[in-house]
PDB file of C-alpha atoms and ligand atoms in Angstrom:
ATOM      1  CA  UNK A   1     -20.094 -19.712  -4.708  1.00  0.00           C
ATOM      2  CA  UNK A   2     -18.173 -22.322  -2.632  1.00  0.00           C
ATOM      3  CA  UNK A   3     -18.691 -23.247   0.598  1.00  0.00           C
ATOM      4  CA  UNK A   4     -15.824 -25.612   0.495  1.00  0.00           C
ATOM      5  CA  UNK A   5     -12.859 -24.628   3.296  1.00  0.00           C
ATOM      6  CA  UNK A   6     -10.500 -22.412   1.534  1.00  0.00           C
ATOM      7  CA  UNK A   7      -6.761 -22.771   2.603  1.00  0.00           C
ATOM      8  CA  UNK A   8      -4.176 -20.580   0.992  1.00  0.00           C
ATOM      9  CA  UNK A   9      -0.732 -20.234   1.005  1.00  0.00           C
ATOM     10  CA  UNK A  10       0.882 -16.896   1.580  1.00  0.00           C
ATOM     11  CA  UNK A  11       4.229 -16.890   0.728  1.00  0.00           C
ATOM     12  CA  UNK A  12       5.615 -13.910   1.639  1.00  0.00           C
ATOM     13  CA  UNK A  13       8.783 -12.246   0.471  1.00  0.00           C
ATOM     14  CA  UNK A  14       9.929 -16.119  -0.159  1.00  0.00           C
ATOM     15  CA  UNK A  15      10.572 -18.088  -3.310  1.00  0.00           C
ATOM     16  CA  UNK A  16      12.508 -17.888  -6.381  1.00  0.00           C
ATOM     17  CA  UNK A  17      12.172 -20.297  -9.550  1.00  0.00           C
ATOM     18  CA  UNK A  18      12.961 -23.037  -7.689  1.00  0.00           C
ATOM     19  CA  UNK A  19      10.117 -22.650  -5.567  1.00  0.00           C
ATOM     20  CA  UNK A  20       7.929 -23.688  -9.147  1.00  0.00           C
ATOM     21  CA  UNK A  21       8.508 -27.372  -8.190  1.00  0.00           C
ATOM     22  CA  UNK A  22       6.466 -27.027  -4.702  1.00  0.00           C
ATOM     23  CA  UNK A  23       3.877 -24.932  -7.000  1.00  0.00           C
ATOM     24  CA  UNK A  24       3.468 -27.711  -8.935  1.00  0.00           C
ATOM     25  CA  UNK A  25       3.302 -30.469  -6.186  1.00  0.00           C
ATOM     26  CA  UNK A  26       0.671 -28.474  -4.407  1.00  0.00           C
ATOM     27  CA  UNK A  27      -1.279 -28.357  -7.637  1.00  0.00           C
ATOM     28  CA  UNK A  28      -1.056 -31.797  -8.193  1.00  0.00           C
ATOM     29  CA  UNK A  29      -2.543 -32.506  -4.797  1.00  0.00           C
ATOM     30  CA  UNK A  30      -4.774 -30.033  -4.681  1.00  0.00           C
ATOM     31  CA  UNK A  31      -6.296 -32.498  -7.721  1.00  0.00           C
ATOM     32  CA  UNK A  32      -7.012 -35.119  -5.831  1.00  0.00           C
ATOM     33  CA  UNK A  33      -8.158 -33.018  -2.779  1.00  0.00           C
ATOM     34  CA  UNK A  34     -11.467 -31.340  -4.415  1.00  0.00           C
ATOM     35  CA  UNK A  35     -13.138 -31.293  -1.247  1.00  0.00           C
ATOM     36  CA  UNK A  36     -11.088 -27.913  -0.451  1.00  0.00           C
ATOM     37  CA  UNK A  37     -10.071 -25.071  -2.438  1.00  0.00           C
ATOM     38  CA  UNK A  38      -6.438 -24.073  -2.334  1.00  0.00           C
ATOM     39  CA  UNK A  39      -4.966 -21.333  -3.543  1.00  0.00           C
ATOM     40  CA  UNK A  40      -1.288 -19.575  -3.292  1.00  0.00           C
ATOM     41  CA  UNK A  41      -0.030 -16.014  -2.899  1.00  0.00           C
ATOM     42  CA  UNK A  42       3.728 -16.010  -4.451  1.00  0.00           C
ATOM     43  CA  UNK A  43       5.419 -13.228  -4.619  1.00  0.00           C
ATOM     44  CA  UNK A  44       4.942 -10.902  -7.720  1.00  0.00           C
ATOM     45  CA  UNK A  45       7.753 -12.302  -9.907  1.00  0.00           C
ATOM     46  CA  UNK A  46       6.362 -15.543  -9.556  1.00  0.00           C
ATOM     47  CA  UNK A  47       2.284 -14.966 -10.177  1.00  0.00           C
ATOM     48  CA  UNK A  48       2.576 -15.445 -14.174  1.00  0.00           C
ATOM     49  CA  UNK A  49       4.646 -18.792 -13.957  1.00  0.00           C
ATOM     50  CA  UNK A  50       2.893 -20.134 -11.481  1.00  0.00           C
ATOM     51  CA  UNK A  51      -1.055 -19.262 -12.826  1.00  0.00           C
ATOM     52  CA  UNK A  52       1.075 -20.734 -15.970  1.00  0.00           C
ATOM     53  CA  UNK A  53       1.656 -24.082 -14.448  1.00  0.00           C
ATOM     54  CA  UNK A  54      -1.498 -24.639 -12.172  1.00  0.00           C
ATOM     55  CA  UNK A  55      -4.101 -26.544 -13.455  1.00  0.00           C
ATOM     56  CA  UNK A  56      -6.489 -26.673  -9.960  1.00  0.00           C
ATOM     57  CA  UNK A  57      -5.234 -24.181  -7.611  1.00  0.00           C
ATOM     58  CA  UNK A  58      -5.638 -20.219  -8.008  1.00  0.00           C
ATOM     59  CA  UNK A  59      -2.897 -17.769  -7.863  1.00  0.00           C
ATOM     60  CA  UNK A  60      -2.943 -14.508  -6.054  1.00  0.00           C
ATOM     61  CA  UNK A  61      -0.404 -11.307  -5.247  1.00  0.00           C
ATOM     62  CA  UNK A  62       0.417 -10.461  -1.160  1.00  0.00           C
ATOM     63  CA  UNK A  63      -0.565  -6.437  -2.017  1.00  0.00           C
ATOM     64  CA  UNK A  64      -1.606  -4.038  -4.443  1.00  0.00           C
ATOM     65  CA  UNK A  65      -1.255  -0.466  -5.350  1.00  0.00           C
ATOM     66  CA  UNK A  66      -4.587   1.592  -4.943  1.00  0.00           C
ATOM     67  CA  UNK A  67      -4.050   2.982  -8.263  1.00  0.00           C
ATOM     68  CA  UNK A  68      -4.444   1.481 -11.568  1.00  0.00           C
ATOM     69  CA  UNK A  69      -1.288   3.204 -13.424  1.00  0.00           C
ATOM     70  CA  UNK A  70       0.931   6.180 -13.133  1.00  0.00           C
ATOM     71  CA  UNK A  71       4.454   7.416 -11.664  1.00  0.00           C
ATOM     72  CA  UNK A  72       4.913   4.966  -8.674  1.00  0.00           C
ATOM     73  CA  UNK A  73       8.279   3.983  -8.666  1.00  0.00           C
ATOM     74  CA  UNK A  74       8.043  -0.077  -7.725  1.00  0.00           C
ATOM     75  CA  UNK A  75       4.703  -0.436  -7.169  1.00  0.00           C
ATOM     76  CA  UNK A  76       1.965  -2.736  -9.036  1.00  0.00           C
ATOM     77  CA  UNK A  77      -1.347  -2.002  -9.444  1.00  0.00           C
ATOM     78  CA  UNK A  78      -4.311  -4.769  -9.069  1.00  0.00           C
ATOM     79  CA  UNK A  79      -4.675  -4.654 -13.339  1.00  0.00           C
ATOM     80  CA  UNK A  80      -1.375  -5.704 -13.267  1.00  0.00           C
ATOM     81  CA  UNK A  81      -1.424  -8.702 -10.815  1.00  0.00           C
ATOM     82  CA  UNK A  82      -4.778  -9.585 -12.438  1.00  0.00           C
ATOM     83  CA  UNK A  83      -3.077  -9.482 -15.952  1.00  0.00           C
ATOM     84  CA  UNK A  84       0.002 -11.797 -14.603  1.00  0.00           C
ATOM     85  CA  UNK A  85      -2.455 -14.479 -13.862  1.00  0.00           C
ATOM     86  CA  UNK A  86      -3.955 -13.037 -10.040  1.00  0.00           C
ATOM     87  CA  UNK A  87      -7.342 -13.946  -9.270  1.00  0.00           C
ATOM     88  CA  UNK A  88      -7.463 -12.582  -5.971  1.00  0.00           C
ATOM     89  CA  UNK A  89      -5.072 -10.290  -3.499  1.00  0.00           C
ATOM     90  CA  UNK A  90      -4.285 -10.476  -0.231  1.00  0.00           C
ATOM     91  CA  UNK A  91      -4.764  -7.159   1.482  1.00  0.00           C
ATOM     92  CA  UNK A  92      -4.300  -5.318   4.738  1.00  0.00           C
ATOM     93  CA  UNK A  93      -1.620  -7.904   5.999  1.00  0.00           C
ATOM     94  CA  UNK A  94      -0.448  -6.956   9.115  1.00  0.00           C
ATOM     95  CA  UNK A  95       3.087  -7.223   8.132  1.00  0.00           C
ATOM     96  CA  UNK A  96       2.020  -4.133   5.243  1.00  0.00           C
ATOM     97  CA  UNK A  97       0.666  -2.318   8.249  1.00  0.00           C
ATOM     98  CA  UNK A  98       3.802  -2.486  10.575  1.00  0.00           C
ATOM     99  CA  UNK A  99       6.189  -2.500   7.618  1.00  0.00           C
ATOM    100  CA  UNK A 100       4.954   0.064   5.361  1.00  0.00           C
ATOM    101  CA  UNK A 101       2.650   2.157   7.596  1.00  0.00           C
ATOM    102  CA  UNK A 102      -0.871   1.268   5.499  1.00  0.00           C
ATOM    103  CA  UNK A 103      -3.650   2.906   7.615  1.00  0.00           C
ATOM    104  CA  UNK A 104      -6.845   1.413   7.354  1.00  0.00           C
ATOM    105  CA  UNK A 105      -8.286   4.031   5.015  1.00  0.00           C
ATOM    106  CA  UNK A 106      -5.381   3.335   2.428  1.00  0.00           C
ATOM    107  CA  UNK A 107      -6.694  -0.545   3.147  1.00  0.00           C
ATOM    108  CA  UNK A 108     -10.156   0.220   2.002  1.00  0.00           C
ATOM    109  CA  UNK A 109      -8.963   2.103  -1.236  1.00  0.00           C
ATOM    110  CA  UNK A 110      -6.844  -0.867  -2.033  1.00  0.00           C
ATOM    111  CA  UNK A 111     -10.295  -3.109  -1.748  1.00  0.00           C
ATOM    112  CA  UNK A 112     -11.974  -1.307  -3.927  1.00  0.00           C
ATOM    113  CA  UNK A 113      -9.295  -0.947  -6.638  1.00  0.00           C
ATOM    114  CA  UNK A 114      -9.070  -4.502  -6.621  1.00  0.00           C
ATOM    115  CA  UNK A 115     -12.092  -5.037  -6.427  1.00  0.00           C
ATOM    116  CA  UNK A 116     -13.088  -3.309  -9.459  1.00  0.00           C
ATOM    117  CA  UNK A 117      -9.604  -4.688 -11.286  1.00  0.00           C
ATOM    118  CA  UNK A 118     -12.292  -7.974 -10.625  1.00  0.00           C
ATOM    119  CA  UNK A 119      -9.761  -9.844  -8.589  1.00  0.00           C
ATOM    120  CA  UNK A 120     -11.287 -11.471  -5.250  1.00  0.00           C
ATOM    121  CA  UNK A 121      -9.940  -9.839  -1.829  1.00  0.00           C
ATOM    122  CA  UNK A 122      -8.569 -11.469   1.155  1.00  0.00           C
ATOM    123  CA  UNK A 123      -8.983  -9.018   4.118  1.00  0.00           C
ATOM    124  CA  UNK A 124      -6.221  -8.813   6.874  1.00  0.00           C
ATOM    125  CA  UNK A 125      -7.442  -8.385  10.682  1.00  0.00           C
ATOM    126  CA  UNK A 126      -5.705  -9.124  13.879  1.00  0.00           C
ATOM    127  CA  UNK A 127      -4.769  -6.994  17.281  1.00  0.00           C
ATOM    128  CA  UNK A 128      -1.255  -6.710  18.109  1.00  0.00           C
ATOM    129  CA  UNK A 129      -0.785  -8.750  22.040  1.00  0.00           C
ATOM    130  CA  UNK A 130      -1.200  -5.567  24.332  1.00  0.00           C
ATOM    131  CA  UNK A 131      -5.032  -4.996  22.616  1.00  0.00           C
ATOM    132  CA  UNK A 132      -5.717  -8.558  23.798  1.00  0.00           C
ATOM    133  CA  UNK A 133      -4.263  -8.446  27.155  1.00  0.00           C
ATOM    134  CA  UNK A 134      -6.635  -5.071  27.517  1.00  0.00           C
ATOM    135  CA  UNK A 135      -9.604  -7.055  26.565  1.00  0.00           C
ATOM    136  CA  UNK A 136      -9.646  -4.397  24.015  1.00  0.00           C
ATOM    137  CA  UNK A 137      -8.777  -7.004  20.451  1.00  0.00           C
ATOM    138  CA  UNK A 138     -12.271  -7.090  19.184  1.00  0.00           C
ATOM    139  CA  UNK A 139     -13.272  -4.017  19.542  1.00  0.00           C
ATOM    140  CA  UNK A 140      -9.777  -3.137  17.376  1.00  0.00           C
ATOM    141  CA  UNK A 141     -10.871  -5.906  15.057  1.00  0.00           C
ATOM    142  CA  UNK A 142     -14.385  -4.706  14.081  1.00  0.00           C
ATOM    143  CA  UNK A 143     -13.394  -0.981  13.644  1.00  0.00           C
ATOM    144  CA  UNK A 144     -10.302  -1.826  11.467  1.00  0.00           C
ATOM    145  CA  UNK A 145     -12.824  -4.138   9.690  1.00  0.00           C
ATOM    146  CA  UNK A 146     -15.417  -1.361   9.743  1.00  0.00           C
ATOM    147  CA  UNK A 147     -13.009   1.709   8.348  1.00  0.00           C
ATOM    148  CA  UNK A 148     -11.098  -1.129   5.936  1.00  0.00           C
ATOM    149  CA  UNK A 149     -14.272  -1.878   4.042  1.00  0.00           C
ATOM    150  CA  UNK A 150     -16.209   0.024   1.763  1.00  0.00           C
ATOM    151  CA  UNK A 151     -19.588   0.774   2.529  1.00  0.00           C
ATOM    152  CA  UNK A 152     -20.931  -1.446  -0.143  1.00  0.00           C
ATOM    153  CA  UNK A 153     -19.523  -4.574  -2.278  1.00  0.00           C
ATOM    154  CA  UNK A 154     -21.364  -6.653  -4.695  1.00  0.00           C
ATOM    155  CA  UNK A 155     -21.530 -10.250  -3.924  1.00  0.00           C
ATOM    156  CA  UNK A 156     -19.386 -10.319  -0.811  1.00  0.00           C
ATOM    157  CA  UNK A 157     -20.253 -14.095  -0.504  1.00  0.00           C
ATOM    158  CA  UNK A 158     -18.576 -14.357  -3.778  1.00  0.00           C
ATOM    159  CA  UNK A 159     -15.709 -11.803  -3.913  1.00  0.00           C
ATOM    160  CA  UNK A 160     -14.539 -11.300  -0.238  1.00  0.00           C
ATOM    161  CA  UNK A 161     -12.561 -13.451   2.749  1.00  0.00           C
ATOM    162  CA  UNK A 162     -11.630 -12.006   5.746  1.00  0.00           C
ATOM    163  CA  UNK A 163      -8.505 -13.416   7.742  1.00  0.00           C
ATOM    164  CA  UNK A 164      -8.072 -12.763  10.677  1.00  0.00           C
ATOM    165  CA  UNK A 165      -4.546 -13.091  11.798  1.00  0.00           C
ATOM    166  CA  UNK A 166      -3.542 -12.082  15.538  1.00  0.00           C
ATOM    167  CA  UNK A 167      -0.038 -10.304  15.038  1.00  0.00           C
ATOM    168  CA  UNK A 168       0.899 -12.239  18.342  1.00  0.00           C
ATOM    169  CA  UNK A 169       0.222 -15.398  16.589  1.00  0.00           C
ATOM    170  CA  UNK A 170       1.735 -14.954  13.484  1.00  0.00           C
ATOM    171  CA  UNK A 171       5.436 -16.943  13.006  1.00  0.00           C
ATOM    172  CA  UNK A 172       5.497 -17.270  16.855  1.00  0.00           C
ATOM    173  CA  UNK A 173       4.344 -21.059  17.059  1.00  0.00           C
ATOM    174  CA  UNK A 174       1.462 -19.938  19.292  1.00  0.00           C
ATOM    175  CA  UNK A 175      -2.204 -19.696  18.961  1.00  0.00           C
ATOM    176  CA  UNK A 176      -5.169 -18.230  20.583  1.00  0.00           C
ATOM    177  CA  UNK A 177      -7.081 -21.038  22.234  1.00  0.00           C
ATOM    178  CA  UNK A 178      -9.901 -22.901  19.820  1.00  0.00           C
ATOM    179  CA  UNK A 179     -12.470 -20.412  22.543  1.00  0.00           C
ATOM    180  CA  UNK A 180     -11.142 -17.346  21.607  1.00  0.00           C
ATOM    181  CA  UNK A 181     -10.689 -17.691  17.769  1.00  0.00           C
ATOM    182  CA  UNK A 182     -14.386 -19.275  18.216  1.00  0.00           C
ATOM    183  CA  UNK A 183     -15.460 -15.824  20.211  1.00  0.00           C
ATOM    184  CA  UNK A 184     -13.460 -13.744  17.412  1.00  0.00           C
ATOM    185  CA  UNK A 185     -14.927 -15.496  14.412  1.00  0.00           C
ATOM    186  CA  UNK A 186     -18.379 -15.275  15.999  1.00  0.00           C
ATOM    187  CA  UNK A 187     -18.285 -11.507  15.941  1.00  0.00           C
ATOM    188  CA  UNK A 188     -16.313 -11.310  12.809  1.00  0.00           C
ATOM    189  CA  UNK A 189     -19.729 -13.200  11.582  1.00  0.00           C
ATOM    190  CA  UNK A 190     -22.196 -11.035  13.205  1.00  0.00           C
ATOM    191  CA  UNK A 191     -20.281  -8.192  11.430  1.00  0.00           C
ATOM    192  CA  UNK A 192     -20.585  -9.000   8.379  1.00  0.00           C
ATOM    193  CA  UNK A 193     -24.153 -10.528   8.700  1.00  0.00           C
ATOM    194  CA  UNK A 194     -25.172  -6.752   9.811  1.00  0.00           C
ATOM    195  CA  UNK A 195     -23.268  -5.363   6.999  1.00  0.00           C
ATOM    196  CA  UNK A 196     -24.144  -7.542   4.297  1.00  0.00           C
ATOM    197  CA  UNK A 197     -27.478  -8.554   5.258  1.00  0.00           C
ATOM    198  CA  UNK A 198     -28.219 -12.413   6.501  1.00  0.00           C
ATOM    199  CA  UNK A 199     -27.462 -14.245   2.638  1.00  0.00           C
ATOM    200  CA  UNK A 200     -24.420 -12.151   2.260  1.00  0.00           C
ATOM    201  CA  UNK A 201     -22.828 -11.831   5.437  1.00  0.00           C
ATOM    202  CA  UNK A 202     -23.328 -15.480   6.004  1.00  0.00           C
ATOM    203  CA  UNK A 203     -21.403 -16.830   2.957  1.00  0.00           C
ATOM    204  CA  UNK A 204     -18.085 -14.573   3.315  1.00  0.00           C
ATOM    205  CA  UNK A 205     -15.788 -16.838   4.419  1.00  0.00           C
ATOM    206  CA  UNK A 206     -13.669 -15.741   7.641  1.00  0.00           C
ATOM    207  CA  UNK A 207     -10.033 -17.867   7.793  1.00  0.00           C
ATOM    208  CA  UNK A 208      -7.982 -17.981  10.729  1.00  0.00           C
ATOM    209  CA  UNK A 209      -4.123 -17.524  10.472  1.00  0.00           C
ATOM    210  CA  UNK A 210      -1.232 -17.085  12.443  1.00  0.00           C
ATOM    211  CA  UNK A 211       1.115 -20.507  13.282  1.00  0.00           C
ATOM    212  CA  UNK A 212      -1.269 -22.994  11.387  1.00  0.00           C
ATOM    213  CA  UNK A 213       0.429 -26.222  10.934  1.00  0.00           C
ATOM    214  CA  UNK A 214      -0.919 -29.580   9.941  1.00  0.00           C
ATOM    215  CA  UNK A 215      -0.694 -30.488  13.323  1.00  0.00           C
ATOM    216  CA  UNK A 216      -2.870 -27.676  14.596  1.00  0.00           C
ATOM    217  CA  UNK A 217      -5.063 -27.693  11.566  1.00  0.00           C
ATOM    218  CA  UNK A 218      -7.790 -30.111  12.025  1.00  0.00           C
ATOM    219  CA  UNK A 219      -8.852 -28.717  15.370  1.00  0.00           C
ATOM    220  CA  UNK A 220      -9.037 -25.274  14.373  1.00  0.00           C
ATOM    221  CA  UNK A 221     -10.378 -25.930  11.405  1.00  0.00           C
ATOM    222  CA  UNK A 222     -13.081 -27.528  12.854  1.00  0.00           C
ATOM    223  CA  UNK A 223     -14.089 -24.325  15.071  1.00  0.00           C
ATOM    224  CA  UNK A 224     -17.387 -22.944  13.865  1.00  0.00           C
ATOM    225  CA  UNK A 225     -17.043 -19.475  11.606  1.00  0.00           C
ATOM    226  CA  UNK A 226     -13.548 -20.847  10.894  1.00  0.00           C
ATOM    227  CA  UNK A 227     -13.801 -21.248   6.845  1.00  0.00           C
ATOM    228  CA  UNK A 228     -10.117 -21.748   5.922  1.00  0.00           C
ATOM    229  CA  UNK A 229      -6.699 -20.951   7.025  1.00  0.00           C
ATOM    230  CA  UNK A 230      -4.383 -18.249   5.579  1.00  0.00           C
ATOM    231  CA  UNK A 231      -0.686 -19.725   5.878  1.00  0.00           C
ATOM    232  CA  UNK A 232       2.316 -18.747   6.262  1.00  0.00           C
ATOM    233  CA  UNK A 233       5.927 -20.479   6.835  1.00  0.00           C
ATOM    234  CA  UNK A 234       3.975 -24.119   6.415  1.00  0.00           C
ATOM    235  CA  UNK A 235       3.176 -22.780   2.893  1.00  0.00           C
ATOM    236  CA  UNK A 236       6.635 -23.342   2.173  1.00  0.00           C
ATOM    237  CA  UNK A 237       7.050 -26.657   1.015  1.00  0.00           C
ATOM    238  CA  UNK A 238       4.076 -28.996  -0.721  1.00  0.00           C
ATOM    239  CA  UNK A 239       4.422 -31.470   1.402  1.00  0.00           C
ATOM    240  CA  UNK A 240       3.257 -29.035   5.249  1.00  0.00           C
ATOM    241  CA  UNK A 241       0.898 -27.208   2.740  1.00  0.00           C
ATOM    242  CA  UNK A 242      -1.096 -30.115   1.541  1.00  0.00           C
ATOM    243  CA  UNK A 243      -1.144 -31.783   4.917  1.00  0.00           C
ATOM    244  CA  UNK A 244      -2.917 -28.645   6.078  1.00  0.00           C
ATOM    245  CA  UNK A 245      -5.145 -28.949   3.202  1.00  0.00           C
ATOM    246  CA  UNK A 246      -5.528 -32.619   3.918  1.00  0.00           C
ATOM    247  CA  UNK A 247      -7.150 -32.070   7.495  1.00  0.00           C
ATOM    248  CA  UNK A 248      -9.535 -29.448   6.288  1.00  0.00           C
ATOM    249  CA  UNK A 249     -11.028 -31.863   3.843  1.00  0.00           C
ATOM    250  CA  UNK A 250     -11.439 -34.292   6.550  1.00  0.00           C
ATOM    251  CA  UNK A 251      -8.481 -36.385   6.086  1.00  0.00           C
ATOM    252  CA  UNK A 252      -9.902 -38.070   2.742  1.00  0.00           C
ATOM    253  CA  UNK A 253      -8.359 -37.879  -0.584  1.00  0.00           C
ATOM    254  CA  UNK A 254     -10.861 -37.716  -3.251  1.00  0.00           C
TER     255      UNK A 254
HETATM  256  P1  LIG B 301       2.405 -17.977   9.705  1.00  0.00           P
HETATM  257  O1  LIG B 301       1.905 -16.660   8.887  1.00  0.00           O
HETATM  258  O2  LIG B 301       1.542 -19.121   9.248  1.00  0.00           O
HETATM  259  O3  LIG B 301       3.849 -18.131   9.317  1.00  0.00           O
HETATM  260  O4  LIG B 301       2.205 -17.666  11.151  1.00  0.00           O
HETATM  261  C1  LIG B 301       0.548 -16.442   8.623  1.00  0.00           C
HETATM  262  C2  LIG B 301       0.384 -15.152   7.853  1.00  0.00           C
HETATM  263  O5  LIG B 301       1.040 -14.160   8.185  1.00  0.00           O
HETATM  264  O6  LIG B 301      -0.414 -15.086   6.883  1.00  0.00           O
END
């Protein structure tokens, strides 16, 4: 169990080979940066070379079939990502929601595939703008966190994140204020704390995403309940990943 602030790259439908060089330079900085876990979601055809070439950081897949083999033209399964080198998946993006239609129910089955393929999750969460201009976004939160979730996982601490990501915020340049992602995170928390119990619930770490950049980072970073960042575009390149990285571990190589 780490406690350590947990920033991960997602790279989205992005990179080719070429993008192996930036693997490598984030791995070699993540080295000297021990006071944070990093970790990188490439896309599928890159999972194997980079969990290859990475000596520090973890490698995980964007997505994962809730099956675990069968006729499903194009799709991979959790045992597969986990067998290419995955140690955890993101799921429940809210780019797989909009884009692909995944319901919340089809979320939860993908958890506990994955889950039980023994790769860690990263949980999506976010309300689209119009939920937050109702005063309505945490209530959509908690339930999609409620009906996304199974009803029990062993060693949460351990095996789950949540992100939460406010579609409004995501590759727009803006953020909620550091008051509202501390409001969200708090009841993310309290959430988890009443379905995990007090140990449990209080060790999953919540990330916030959506536009963090390394000049953003240390600020929210620093908002309580905020234990990482899941990131986007400034996952791109080594050099905007690692200074993100840099300002969670309080500016100090080591
Ligand atoms: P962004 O994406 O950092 O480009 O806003 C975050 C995400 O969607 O995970």
């Amino acid at each position: 169990m780490s406690l350590r602030p947990y920033i991960v790259g997602n790279w989205k439908m992005n990179g080719t080979r070429a993008m192996l060089s930036e693997a490598r330079a984030i791995d070699r900085a993540a080295q000297r940066y021990m006071k944070v876990e990093v970790a990188v979601a490439p896309p599928y055809t890159l999972i194997h070379a980079v969990h290859r070439e990475a000596e520090q950081i973890a490698v995980g897949a964007q997505d994962c079939h809730p099956g675990v083999e069968g006729a499903h033209t194009g799709d991979i399964s959790a045992v597969m990502a986990a067998d290419a080198g995955a140690k955890f998946v993101i799921l429940g993006h809210s780019e797989r929601r909009q884009d692909h239609g995944e319901s919340n129910e089809l979320v939860r089955t993908k958890v506990e595939s994955a889950l039980g393929a023994g790769l860690n999750v990263i949980l999506c969460c976010g309300e689209p703008e119009e939920k937050r201009e109702e005063g309505k976004h945490e209530k959509f939160v908690l339930n999609q966190l409620r009906l996304s979730l199974p009803e029990e996982i062993e060693e949460p601490g351990d095996r789950l994140t949540i992100a939460y990501e406010p579609i409004w915020a995501i590759g727009t340049g803006r953020t909620p204020t550091l008051n509202d992602i501390a409001a969200m995170h708090a009841s993310i928390r309290a959430f988890l704390v009443e379905k995990f119990g007090e140990e449990q619930g209080g060790l999953v770490r919540i990330l916030y995403g959506g536009s963090v950049k390394p000049e953003n980072a240390r600020e929210i970073l620093s908002v309580e309940n905020v234990g990482g960042a899941l990131v986007g575009g400034a996952s791109l390149t080594a050099d905007s990943f690692m200074n993100i990285a840099l300002a969670a571990g309080d500016g100090e190589d080591q």
